[in-house]
Coordinates of C-alpha atoms in Angstrom, one line a residue:
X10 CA 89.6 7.4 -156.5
X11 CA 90.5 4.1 -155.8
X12 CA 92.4 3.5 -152.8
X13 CA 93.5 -0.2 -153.9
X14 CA 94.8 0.9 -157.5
X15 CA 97.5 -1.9 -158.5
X16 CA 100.6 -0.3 -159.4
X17 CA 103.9 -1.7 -161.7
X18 CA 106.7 -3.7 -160.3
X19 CA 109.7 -1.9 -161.3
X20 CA 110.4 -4.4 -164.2
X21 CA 106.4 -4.2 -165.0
X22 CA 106.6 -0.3 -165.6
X23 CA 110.0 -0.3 -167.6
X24 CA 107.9 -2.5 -169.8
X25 CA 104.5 -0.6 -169.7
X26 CA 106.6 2.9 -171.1
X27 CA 108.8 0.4 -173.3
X28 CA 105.4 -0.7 -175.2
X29 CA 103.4 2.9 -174.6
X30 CA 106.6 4.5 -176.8
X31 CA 107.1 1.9 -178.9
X32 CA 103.0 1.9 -180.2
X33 CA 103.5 5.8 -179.6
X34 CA 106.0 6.0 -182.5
X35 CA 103.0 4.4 -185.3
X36 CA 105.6 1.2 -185.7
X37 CA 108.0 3.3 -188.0
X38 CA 110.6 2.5 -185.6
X39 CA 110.0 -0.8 -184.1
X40 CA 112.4 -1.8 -181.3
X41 CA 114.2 1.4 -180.6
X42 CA 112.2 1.8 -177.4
X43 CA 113.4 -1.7 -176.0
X44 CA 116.3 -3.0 -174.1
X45 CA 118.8 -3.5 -176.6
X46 CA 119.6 -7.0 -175.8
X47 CA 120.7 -9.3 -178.2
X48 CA 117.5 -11.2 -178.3
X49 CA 115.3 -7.9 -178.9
X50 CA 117.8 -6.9 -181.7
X51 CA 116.9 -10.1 -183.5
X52 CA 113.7 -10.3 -183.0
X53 CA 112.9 -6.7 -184.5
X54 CA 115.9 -6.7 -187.3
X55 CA 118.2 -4.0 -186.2
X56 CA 121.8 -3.5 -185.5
X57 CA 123.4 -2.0 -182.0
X58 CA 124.5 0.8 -184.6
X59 CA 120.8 1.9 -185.8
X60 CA 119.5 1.9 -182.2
X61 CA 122.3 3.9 -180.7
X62 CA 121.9 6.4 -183.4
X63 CA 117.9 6.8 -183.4
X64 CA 117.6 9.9 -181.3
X65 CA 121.3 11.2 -181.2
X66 CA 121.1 10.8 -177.0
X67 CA 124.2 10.2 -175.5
X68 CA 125.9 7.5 -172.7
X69 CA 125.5 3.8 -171.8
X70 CA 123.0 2.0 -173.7
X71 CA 121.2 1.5 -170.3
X72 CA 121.1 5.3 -170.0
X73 CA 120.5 5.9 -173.3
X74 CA 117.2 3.4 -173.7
X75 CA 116.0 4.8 -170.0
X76 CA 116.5 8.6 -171.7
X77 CA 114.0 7.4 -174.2
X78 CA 111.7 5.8 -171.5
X79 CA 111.4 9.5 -170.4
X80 CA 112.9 8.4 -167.4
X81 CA 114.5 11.7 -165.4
X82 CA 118.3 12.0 -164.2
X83 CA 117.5 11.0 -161.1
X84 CA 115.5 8.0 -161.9
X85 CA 118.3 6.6 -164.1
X86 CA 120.8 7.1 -161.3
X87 CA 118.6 4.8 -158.7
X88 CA 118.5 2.2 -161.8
X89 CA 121.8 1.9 -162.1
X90 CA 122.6 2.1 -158.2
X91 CA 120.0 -0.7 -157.6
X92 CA 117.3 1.5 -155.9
X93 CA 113.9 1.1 -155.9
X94 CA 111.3 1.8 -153.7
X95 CA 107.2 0.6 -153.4
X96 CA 105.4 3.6 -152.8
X97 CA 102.5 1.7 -152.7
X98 CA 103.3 -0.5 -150.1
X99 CA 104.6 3.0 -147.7
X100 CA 101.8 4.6 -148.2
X101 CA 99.1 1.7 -147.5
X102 CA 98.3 -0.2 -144.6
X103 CA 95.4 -2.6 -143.9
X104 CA 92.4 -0.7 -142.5
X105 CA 91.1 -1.7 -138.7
X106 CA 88.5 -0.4 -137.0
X107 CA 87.8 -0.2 -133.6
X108 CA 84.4 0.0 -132.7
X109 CA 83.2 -0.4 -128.6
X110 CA 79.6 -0.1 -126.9
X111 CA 78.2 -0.3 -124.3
X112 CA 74.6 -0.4 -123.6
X113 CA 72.0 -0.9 -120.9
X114 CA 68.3 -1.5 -121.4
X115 CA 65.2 -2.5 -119.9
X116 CA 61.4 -2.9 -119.9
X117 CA 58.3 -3.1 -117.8
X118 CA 54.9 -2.3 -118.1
X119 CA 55.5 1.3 -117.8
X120 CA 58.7 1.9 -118.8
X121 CA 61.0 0.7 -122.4
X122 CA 64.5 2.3 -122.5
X123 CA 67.7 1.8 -123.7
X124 CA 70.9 3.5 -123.2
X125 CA 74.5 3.3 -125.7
X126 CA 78.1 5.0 -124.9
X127 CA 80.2 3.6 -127.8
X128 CA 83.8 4.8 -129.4
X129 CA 84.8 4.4 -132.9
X130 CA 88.4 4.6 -134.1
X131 CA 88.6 4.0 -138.3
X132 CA 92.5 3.6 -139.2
X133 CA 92.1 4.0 -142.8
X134 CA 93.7 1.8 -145.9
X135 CA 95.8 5.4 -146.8
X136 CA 98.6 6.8 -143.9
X137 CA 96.6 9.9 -142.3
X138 CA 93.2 9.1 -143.1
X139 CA 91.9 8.4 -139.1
X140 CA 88.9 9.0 -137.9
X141 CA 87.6 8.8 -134.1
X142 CA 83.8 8.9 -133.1
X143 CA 82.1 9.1 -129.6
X144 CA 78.1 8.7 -129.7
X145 CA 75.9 8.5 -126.8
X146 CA 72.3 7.0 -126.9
X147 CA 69.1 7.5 -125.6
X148 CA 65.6 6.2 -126.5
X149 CA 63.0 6.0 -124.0
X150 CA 59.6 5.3 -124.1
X151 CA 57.1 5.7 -121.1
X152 CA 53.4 5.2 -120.1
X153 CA 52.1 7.6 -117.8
X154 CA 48.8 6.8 -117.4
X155 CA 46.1 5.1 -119.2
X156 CA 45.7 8.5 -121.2
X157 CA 49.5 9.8 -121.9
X158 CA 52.1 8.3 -123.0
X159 CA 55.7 9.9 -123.9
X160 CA 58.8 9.1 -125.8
X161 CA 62.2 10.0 -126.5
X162 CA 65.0 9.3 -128.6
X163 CA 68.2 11.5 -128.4
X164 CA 71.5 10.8 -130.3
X165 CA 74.6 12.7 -129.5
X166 CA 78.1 12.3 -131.7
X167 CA 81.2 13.9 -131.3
X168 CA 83.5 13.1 -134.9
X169 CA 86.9 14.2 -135.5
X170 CA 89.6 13.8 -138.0
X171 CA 93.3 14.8 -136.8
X172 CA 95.6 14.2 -139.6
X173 CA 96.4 14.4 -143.5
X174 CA 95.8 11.4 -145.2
X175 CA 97.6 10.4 -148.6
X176 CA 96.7 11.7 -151.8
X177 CA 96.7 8.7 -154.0
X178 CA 96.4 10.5 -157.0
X179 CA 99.6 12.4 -156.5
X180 CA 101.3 9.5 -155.7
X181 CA 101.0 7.9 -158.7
X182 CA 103.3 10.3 -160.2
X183 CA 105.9 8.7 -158.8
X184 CA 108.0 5.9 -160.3
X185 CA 109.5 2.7 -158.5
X186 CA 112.7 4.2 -159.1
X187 CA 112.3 7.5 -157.4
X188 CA 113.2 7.2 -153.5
X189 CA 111.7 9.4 -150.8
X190 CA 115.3 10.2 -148.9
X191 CA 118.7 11.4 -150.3
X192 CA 121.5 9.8 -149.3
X193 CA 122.0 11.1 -146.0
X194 CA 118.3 9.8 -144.5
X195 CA 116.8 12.8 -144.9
X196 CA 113.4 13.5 -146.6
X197 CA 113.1 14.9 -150.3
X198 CA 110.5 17.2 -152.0
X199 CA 111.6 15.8 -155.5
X200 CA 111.6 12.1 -155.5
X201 CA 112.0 11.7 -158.8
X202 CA 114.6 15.0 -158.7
X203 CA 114.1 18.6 -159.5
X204 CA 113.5 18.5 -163.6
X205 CA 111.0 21.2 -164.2
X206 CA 108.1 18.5 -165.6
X207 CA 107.4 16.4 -162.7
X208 CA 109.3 15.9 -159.5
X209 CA 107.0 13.7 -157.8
X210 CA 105.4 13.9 -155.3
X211 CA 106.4 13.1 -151.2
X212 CA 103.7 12.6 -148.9
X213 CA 105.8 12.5 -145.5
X214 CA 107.9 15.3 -146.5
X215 CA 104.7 17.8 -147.2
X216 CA 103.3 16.6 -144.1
X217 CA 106.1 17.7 -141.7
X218 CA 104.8 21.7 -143.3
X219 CA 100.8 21.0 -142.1
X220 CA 98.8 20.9 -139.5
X221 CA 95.0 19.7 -139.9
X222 CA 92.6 19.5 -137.7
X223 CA 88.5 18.8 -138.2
X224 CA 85.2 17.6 -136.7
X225 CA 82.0 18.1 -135.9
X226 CA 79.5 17.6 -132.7
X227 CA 76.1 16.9 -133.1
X228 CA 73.1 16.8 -131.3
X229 CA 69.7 14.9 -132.7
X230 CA 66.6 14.4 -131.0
X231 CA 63.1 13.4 -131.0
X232 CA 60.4 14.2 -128.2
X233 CA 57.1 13.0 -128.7
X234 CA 54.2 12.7 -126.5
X235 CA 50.5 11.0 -127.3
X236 CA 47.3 11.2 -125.4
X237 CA 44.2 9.5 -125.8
X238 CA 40.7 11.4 -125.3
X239 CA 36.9 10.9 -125.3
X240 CA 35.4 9.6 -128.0
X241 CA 38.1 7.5 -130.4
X242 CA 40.1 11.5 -130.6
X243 CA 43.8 11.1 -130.5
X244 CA 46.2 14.0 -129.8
X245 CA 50.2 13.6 -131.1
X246 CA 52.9 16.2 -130.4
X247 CA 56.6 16.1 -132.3
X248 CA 59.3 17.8 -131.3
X249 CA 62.5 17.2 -133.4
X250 CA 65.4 20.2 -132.2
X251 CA 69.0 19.6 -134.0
X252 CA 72.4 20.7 -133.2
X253 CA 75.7 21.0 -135.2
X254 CA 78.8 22.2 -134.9
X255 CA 81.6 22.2 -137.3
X256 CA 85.0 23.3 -137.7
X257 CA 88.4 23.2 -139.6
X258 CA 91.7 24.3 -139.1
X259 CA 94.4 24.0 -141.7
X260 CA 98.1 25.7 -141.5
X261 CA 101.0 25.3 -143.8
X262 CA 104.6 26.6 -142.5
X263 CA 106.7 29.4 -144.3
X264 CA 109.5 26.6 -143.5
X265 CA 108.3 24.7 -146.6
X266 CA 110.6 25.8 -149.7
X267 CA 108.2 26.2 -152.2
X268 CA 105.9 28.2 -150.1
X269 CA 108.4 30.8 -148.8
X270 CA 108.1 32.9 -151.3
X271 CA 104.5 33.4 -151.6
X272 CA 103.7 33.5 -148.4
X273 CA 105.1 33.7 -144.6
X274 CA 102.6 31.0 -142.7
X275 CA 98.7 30.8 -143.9
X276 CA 96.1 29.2 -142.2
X277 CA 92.4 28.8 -143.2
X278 CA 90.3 28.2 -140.6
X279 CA 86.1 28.3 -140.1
X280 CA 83.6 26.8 -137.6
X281 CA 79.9 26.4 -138.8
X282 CA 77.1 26.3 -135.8
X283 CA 73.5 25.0 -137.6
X284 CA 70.5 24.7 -135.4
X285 CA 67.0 23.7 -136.2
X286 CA 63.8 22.4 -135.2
X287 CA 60.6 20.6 -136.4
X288 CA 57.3 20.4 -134.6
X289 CA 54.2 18.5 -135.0
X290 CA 50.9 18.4 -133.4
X291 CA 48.1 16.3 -135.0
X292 CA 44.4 15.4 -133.8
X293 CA 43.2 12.9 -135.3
X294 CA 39.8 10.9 -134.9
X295 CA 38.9 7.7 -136.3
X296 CA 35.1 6.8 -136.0
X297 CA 33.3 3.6 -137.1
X298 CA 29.3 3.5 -137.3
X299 CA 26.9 0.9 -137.7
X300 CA 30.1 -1.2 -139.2
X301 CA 29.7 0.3 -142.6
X302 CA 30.7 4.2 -142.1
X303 CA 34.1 4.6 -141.6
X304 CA 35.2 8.3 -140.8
X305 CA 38.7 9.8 -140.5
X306 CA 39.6 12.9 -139.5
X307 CA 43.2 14.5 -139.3
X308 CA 44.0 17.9 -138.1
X309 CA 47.9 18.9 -138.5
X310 CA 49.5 21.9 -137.9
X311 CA 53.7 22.3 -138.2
X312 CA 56.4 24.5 -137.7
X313 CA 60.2 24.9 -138.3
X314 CA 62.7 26.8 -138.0
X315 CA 66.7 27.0 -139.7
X316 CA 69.8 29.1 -138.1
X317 CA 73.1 28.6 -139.5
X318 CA 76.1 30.8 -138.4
X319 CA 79.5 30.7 -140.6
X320 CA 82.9 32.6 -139.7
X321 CA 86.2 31.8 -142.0
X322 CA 89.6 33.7 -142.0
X323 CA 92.5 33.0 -144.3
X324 CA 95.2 34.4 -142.7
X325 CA 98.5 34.9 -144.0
X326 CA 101.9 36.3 -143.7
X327 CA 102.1 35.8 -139.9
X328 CA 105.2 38.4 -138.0
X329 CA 107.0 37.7 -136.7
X330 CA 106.5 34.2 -137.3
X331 CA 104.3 31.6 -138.3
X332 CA 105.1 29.0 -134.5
X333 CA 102.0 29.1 -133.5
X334 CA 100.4 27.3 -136.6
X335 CA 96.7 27.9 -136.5
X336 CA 96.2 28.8 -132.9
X337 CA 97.2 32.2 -133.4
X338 CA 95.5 34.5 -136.5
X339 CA 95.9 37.8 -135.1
X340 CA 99.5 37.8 -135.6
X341 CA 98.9 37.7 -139.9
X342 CA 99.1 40.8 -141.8
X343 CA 95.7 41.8 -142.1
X344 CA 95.8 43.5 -145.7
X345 CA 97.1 40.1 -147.1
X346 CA 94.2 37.8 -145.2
X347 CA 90.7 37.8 -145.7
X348 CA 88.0 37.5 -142.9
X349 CA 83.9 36.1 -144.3
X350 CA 81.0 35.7 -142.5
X351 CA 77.5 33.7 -143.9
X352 CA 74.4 33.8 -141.8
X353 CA 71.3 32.0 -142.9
X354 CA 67.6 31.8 -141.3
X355 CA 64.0 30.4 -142.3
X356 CA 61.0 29.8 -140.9
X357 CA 58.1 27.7 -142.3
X358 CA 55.1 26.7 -141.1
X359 CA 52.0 24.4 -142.8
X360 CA 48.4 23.9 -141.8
X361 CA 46.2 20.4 -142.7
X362 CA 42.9 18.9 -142.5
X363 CA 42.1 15.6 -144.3
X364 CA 39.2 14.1 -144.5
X365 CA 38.4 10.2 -145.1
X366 CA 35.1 8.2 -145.5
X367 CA 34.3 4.8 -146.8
X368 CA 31.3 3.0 -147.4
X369 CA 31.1 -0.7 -146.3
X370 CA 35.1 -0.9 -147.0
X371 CA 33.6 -0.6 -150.7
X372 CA 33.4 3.6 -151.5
X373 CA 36.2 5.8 -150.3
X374 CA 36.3 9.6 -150.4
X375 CA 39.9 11.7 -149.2
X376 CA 39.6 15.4 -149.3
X377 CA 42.8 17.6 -147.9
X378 CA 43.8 21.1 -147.9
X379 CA 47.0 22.0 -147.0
X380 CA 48.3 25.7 -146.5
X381 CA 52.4 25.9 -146.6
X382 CA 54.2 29.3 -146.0
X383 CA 57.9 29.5 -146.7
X384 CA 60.0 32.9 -145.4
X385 CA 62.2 32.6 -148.3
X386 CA 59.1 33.7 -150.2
X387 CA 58.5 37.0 -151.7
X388 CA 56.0 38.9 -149.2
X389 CA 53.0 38.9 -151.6
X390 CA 53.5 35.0 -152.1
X391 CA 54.6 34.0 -148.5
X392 CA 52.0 30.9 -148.4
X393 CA 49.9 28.8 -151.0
X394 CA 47.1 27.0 -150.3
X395 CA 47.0 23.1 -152.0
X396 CA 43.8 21.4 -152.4
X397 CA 43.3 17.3 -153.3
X398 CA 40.5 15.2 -153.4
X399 CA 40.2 11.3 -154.4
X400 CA 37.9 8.4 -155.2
X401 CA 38.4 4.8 -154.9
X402 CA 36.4 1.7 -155.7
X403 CA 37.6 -1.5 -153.8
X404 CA 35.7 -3.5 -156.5
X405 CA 37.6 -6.7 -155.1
X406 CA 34.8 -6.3 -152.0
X407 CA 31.8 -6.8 -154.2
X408 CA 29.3 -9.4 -153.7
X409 CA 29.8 -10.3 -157.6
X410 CA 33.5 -10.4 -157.5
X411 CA 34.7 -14.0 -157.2
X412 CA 37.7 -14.7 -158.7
X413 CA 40.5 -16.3 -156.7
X414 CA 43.1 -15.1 -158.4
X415 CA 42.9 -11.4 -157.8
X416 CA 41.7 -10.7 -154.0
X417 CA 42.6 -7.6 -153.6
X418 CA 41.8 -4.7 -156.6
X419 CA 40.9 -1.0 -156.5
X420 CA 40.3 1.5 -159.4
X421 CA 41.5 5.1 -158.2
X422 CA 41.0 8.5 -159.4
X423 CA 42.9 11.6 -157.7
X424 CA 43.3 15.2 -158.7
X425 CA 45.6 17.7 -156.4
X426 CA 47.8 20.8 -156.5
X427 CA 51.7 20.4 -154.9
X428 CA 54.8 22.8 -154.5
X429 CA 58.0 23.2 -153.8
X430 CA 59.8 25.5 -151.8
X431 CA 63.6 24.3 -153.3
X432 CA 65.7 27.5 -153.8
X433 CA 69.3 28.0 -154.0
X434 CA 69.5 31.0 -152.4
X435 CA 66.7 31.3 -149.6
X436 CA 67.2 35.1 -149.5
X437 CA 66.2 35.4 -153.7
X438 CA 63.6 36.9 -153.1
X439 CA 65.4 40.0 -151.4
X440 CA 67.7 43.0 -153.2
X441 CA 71.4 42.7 -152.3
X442 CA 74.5 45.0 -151.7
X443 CA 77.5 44.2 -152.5
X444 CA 81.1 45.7 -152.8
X445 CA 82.2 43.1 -155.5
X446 CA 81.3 43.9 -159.6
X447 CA 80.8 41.7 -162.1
X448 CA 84.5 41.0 -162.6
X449 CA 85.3 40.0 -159.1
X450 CA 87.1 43.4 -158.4
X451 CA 85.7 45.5 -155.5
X452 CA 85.5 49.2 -157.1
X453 CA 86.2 52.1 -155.4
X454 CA 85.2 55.9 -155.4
X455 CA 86.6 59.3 -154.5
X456 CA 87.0 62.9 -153.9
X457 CA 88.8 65.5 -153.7
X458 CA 88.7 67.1 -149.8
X459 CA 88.1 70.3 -150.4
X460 CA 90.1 71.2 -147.3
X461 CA 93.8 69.3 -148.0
X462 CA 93.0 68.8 -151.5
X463 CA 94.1 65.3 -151.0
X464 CA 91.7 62.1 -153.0
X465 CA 89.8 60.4 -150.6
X466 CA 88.7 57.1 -151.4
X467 CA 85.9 54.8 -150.7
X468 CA 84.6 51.5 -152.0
X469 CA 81.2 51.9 -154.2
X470 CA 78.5 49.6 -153.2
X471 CA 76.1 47.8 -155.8
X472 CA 72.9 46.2 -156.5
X473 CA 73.5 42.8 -157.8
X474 CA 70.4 41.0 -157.5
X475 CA 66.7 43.2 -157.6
X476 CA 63.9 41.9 -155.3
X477 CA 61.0 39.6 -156.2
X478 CA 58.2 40.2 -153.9
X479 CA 56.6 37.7 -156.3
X480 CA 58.5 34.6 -156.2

């Protein structure tokens, strides 16, 4: 969509459907679908006569050639009344943001830290579309000793977005000659009138009927610490946990006229909570001898883990009323609402050892082995093991080589075995019940109790998805 989509004066769109019919109509009748001014009857060879009588639609010429625009009652009563109306410019505004930090930071030979409090507030180009942010910094990185050093970077954000912004798209439906109040002041649901086809569309009337609400808080961070050992050996640890919460609350009134009938209040409402965590630890030793052999050695061993909690109710048909919008759900009629819940969790873990070795910055060797498990897995694949190895020539480094316009070159030969773990349901693997058939319907079963002879019922449950132990 594109917020900034130029729209017709009211002369300029009187025009654009004058030229759309008239091309519409394959030029048999050229100049029935313009003003019938004397110039336009010239200029296309008709009489007042032949245009009046084209389509048999009675009135004013004015109302006649705005029936054949497709204009709508309505519409043709603002014309003639002198009313128009610039949707474009009511519903658009020029965007400003707000955007304020503040930050402190510092350094010595022990300590590098800086710290961020900042507020965002995003007023949108559309009416409704606002947005407000508060964030809160911390990195922080610190020498203990000689041997140990420690860092941390943690990011916290609290986002929300209070309001209904304009749907531009619907908008568009409405003509420069359709007005958003009646005579009296008050707000319309038909701009354009009540004519069965399209009534327009009135973004300040629907939002008096809604309530939104949305956001999310998050939590990132990154702990790491590093120490040094004997003998050139280096030990790294990662710890990345993440937080998220999200939620959304959205209620439309049994007040609004269209939506009385179908329903008395309905809300939708859900909150998401995700977790997760990443962790590294890594040895590593780098070793030179004699200036010619170079050895690296990397040991790496990772976990991680994903939690996700989801709850959702559509609520609707709320006694004895619907005045407490979204705060209150227990008040709907439970057999018209609907209540989900959607809980993931994985674990995976990996295992790695590398080996590198050169000769005189000339011959290079990299062996690896990586084992990777994955708990969406079927339980006789739950890991794989991947093997690589790789040779390289730095020919560039040869006492023959001596040509200044390549200095650096190296011929490469690899060969190694990769995954993926990228499912779209983690729990494939797994056989599933459900109370839902093919259809969508949720079958049920019975039987006669013996005792009152009266049918009791009960919903059937099915298999729809066999396990893989394989995958």
């Amino acid at each position: 969509m594109r917020a900034n989509r130029k729209v017709y004066s009211p002369e300029g769109y009187l025009n654009f459907r004058s030229d759309w019919f008239n091309s519409k109509s394959d030029f048999q009748n050229p100049g029935m679908y313009k003003q019938p001014t004397p110039k336009n009857l010239n200029r296309y060879g008709i009489t007042i006569e032949q245009w009046r009588d084209h389509t048999g639609v009675t009135g004013s010429d004015t109302e006649i050639w705005l029936g054949r625009l497709g204009l709508f009652p309505q519409e043709i009563e603002n014309y003639l009344a002198g009313k128009t109306f610039d949707w474009y410019k009511h519903n658009f505004r020029t965007g400003i943001i707000h955007d304020h930090t503040i930050s402190f930071s510092g350094a010595n030979d022990r300590v590098n830290y800086y710290m961020s409090v900042g507020y965002l507030n995003n007023e949108g180009l559309r009416h409704g579309d606002d947005y407000q942010a508060i964030r809160a910094n911390l990195k922080l990185d610190g020498k203990v000793n000689k041997y140990l050093s420690i860092g941390a970077n943690v990011n916290f954000q609290d986002r929300k977005s209070d309001g209904i912004a304009v749907d531009w798209n619907n908008q568009l439906a409405n003509s420069p000659y359709s007005l958003p109040v009646d005579d009296e002041g008050d707000l319309v649901l038909y701009p354009m009138g009540y004519n069965g086809l399209n009534g327009g569309w009135n973004y300040e009337y629907e939002k008096q009927f809604r309530e939104r609400e949305s956001g999310a808080t998050v939590l990132n961070s990154i702990l790491t610490a590093k120490v040094t050992l004997p003998f050139n050996i280096t030990y790294s640890f990662n710890f990345s946990p993440r937080y998220q919460f999200d939620h959304y609350r959205n209620f439309e009134s049994s007040e609004h006229p269209e939506w009385k009938t179908s329903h008395n209040g309905y809300v939708r409402r859900y909150q998401t909570k995700r977790f997760e965590w990443n962790l590294n630890n890594i040895i590593n030793w780098d070793y030179t001898l004699h200036n010619k052999h170079h050895f690296n050695v990397t040991l790496s061993q990772k976990a991680e883990e994903y939690r996700s909690w989801h709850d959702e109710i559509m609520a609707r048909n709320f006694q004895p009323n619907d005045a407490l919008e979204f705060h209150n759900t227990g008040n709907a009629d439970s057999s018209q609402s609907s209540f989900s819940s959607s809980d993931t969790h994985s674990t995976a873990d990996a295992m790695l050892a590398r080996l590198f070795y050169s000769y005189d910055q000339r011959y290079m060797i990299t062996a690896s082995v990586r084992r990777y498990g994955y708990s969406a897995f079927g339980t006789s694949n739950p890991r794989a093991t991947f093997p690589a190895i790789a040779l390289a020539w730095l020919f560039t480094n040869e006492k023959f080589w001596n040509w200044p316009s390549m200095s650096m070159g190296k011929l490469r030969l690899s060969w190694g075995k990769n995954g993926n773990r990228s499912l779209s349901d983690i729990y494939t693997a797994l056989s599933n019940l459900n109370v839902e058939w093919a259809d969508g319907s949720a079958k049920t079963q019975g039987y006669i109790d013996p005792s009152t002879g009266a049918l009791v019922e009960y919903q059937a449950l099915i298999i729809d998805r066999l396990a893989n132990p394989n995958l």
